[in-house]
């Protein structure tokens, strides 16, 4: 029972913005959208999370649609080191299990 | 860097031996989670522990696997009588609280890659 849908892969040019979509049409009112990434052979790394407002930190921006059925992670200036698998995860504030799906494999090309 | 520390990074065991994986959480974190990533698969939750307590082990195989988080020392994931199917990357994560509300997130270690030969 996948809660999110992401494209399996995408390419991005170095220095350009990378826009990673995620569909979560069955999201509940108390569920947050989290993004993690996993660079090859490393542990997952937290990126950002949000409930309904757009969020920005030093790594990325998260844009959540008004109906909350989808969101977009934006890496403003992709570098080669951003090549990784990116996971969009929906989780309530009462939960603690991160459910990692297949994610989107992002390849940043020079 | 006081992140989650896992050791060993790589572990090779023969079939039938025991594997012990250690995880030291971020200083001040009292909640530890173990995940397993089988080759070419996603990460799967195994167990959630607080100091001296197992809170949720719903993702743990029923046999041969056990986990602990003693009052002192690291969390230990123990696999007895390993088989080739146990070969995987095992990741530990820690957090300040037992859930992930607005202001917290899970910090992951670099993992232990277990190879059973």
Coordinates of C-alpha atoms in Angstrom, one line a residue:
Chain A
X1 CA 0.0 0.0 0.0
X2 CA 2.3 2.7 -1.3
X3 CA 1.5 6.1 0.0
X4 CA 3.7 7.9 -2.5
X5 CA 4.5 7.7 -6.2
X6 CA 7.7 8.9 -7.6
X7 CA 9.3 8.7 -11.1
X8 CA 12.0 6.0 -11.1
X9 CA 14.7 8.1 -12.5
X10 CA 15.6 11.5 -13.8
X11 CA 18.7 13.4 -15.1
X12 CA 19.7 16.9 -14.2
X13 CA 22.5 19.1 -15.5
X14 CA 25.0 20.3 -13.1
X15 CA 24.3 23.9 -11.9
X16 CA 20.6 23.7 -12.9
X17 CA 17.7 23.3 -10.6
X18 CA 16.4 19.7 -10.0
X19 CA 12.6 19.4 -9.5
X20 CA 11.6 16.1 -8.0
X21 CA 7.9 15.3 -8.1
X22 CA 6.0 13.2 -5.6
X23 CA 2.3 12.2 -5.6
X24 CA 0.6 11.4 -2.3
X25 CA -3.1 11.7 -3.2
X26 CA -4.3 9.7 -0.2
X27 CA -2.4 11.8 2.4
X28 CA -4.2 12.5 5.6
X29 CA -4.6 15.7 7.4
X30 CA -2.0 14.8 10.1
X31 CA 0.6 13.4 7.8
X32 CA 3.8 15.1 6.9
X33 CA 5.8 14.9 3.7
X34 CA 9.4 13.9 4.4
X35 CA 12.3 13.8 1.9
X36 CA 15.4 11.7 2.4
X37 CA 18.2 10.8 0.1
X38 CA 20.7 8.0 -0.1
X39 CA 24.0 8.5 -1.8
X40 CA 25.5 5.3 -3.0
X41 CA 26.7 3.0 -0.2
X42 CA 25.8 5.6 2.5
X43 CA 23.1 5.9 5.1
X44 CA 19.9 7.8 4.3
X45 CA 20.2 11.6 4.9
X46 CA 17.3 13.7 5.9
X47 CA 16.6 16.6 3.6
X48 CA 13.5 18.4 4.5
X49 CA 9.9 17.9 5.6
X50 CA 6.6 19.9 5.6
X51 CA 2.9 19.7 6.5
X52 CA 1.2 22.2 4.2
X53 CA 3.3 25.3 3.9
X54 CA 6.3 25.5 1.6
X55 CA 9.6 24.9 3.3
X56 CA 13.2 25.9 2.6
X57 CA 16.4 25.1 4.2
X58 CA 20.1 25.1 3.3
X59 CA 19.7 22.0 1.2
X60 CA 16.4 22.3 -0.7
X61 CA 12.9 23.7 -1.0
X62 CA 9.7 21.8 -0.6
X63 CA 6.6 22.9 -2.5
X64 CA 3.4 21.3 -1.4
X65 CA 0.2 21.8 -3.5
X66 CA -2.7 23.5 -1.8
X67 CA -4.7 20.2 -1.8
X68 CA -1.6 18.4 -0.5
X69 CA -1.9 15.6 -3.0
X70 CA 1.5 16.2 -4.4
X71 CA 4.7 18.0 -3.7
X72 CA 8.0 18.9 -5.4
X73 CA 11.5 18.8 -3.9
X74 CA 13.7 21.5 -5.5
X75 CA 17.5 21.3 -5.4
X76 CA 18.3 24.8 -6.5
X77 CA 21.8 24.3 -8.0
X78 CA 22.4 20.6 -8.4
X79 CA 26.0 19.4 -8.1
X80 CA 27.5 16.0 -9.0
X81 CA 27.4 15.2 -5.3
X82 CA 23.6 15.4 -5.4
X83 CA 23.5 12.2 -7.4
X84 CA 21.5 9.9 -5.2
X85 CA 18.2 8.1 -4.7
X86 CA 15.6 10.5 -3.3
X87 CA 12.8 9.2 -1.2
X88 CA 9.5 11.0 -0.6
X89 CA 7.8 9.6 2.5
X90 CA 4.5 10.4 4.0
X91 CA 4.3 9.9 7.8
X92 CA 2.0 11.0 10.6
X93 CA 3.4 12.7 13.7
X94 CA 2.4 9.6 15.6
X95 CA 4.5 7.3 13.6
X96 CA 8.2 6.5 13.7
X97 CA 8.7 4.0 10.9
X98 CA 10.1 5.4 7.7
X99 CA 8.6 3.5 4.7
X100 CA 11.2 3.8 2.0
X101 CA 9.8 3.0 -1.5
X102 CA 11.8 2.7 -4.6
X103 CA 12.5 6.5 -4.7
X104 CA 13.8 8.5 -7.7
X105 CA 17.3 7.9 -8.8
X106 CA 18.7 11.3 -9.7
X107 CA 21.8 11.5 -11.8
X108 CA 23.5 14.9 -12.1
X109 CA 25.6 15.2 -15.2
X110 CA 28.4 17.6 -15.9
Chain B
X1 CA 31.2 14.8 14.2
X2 CA 28.9 13.2 16.8
X3 CA 26.7 11.4 14.3
X4 CA 25.4 7.9 14.5
X5 CA 28.4 5.5 14.6
X6 CA 28.1 2.0 13.3
X7 CA 30.7 -0.7 13.4
X8 CA 32.0 -2.6 11.8
X9 CA 31.5 -1.1 8.4
X10 CA 32.0 -4.4 6.7
X11 CA 31.5 -7.8 8.3
X12 CA 32.1 -11.2 6.7
X13 CA 30.7 -14.3 8.3
X14 CA 30.5 -17.9 7.3
X15 CA 27.2 -19.6 7.3
X16 CA 26.2 -20.7 10.8
X17 CA 28.3 -18.1 12.6
X18 CA 27.0 -15.2 14.6
X19 CA 27.0 -11.6 13.5
X20 CA 27.0 -8.7 16.0
X21 CA 26.4 -5.2 14.6
X22 CA 26.9 -2.2 16.9
X23 CA 25.3 1.2 16.8
X24 CA 26.1 4.3 18.9
X25 CA 23.4 6.9 18.5
X26 CA 23.8 10.6 18.4
X27 CA 24.7 11.9 21.8
X28 CA 21.5 12.7 23.6
X29 CA 19.3 10.5 21.5
X30 CA 17.6 7.8 23.4
X31 CA 15.7 6.2 20.5
X32 CA 17.3 3.8 18.1
X33 CA 15.9 2.2 14.9
X34 CA 17.4 -0.6 12.8
X35 CA 16.7 -0.9 9.1
X36 CA 17.8 -3.5 6.6
X37 CA 18.5 -3.0 2.9
X38 CA 18.7 -6.2 0.9
X39 CA 20.6 -6.1 -2.4
X40 CA 18.7 -4.1 -5.0
X41 CA 15.8 -3.5 -2.6
X42 CA 14.6 -0.6 -0.4
X43 CA 15.2 -0.1 3.2
X44 CA 12.9 -2.0 5.5
X45 CA 12.2 -1.2 9.2
X46 CA 13.3 -3.9 11.6
X47 CA 13.1 -2.7 15.2
X48 CA 12.7 0.3 17.4
X49 CA 14.3 0.5 20.8
X50 CA 14.6 2.8 23.7
X51 CA 17.0 2.4 26.5
X52 CA 16.5 -1.2 27.9
X53 CA 13.2 -1.6 26.0
X54 CA 12.1 -3.0 22.7
X55 CA 9.2 -0.8 21.6
X56 CA 8.4 -2.4 18.2
X57 CA 10.1 -5.4 16.6
X58 CA 7.4 -6.0 14.0
X59 CA 10.0 -5.9 11.2
X60 CA 12.4 -8.4 12.7
X61 CA 12.5 -12.0 11.4
X62 CA 11.0 -14.2 14.1
X63 CA 14.1 -16.4 14.4
X64 CA 17.8 -15.9 14.8
X65 CA 17.5 -12.0 15.0
X66 CA 17.6 -10.1 18.3
X67 CA 18.3 -6.5 19.3
X68 CA 19.1 -4.7 22.5
X69 CA 19.9 -1.2 23.6
X70 CA 21.3 -1.5 27.1
X71 CA 21.4 1.3 29.7
X72 CA 25.1 1.7 29.0
X73 CA 26.8 1.2 25.7
X74 CA 25.7 0.9 22.1
X75 CA 22.7 -0.8 20.6
X76 CA 23.4 -4.3 19.3
X77 CA 21.8 -6.2 16.5
X78 CA 22.6 -9.8 16.8
X79 CA 22.1 -12.4 14.1
X80 CA 22.6 -16.0 15.0
X81 CA 23.5 -18.8 12.6
X82 CA 23.7 -16.5 9.7
X83 CA 22.6 -17.7 6.2
X84 CA 23.4 -16.3 2.8
X85 CA 20.0 -14.5 2.7
X86 CA 21.1 -12.3 5.7
X87 CA 23.7 -10.6 3.4
X88 CA 22.6 -7.0 3.4
X89 CA 23.3 -3.5 4.6
X90 CA 22.1 -2.9 8.1
X91 CA 21.5 0.8 9.0
X92 CA 20.9 2.2 12.4
X93 CA 19.1 5.5 13.0
X94 CA 18.6 7.6 16.1
X95 CA 16.3 10.4 17.1
X96 CA 15.5 12.5 20.2
X97 CA 11.9 11.4 20.4
X98 CA 9.9 8.3 19.7
X99 CA 8.2 9.9 16.8
X100 CA 8.9 12.4 14.1
X101 CA 6.9 15.5 14.7
X102 CA 7.6 18.9 13.2
X103 CA 11.1 19.5 14.6
X104 CA 12.8 16.2 14.6
X105 CA 14.2 13.8 12.0
X106 CA 16.1 10.5 12.1
X107 CA 19.8 10.5 11.8
X108 CA 21.3 7.5 10.0
X109 CA 24.7 5.8 10.4
X110 CA 26.8 4.7 7.5
X111 CA 25.6 1.1 7.9
X112 CA 27.2 -2.3 8.3
X113 CA 27.5 -4.4 5.2
X114 CA 27.2 -8.0 6.1
X115 CA 28.4 -10.7 3.7
X116 CA 27.7 -14.3 4.5
X117 CA 29.9 -16.7 2.7

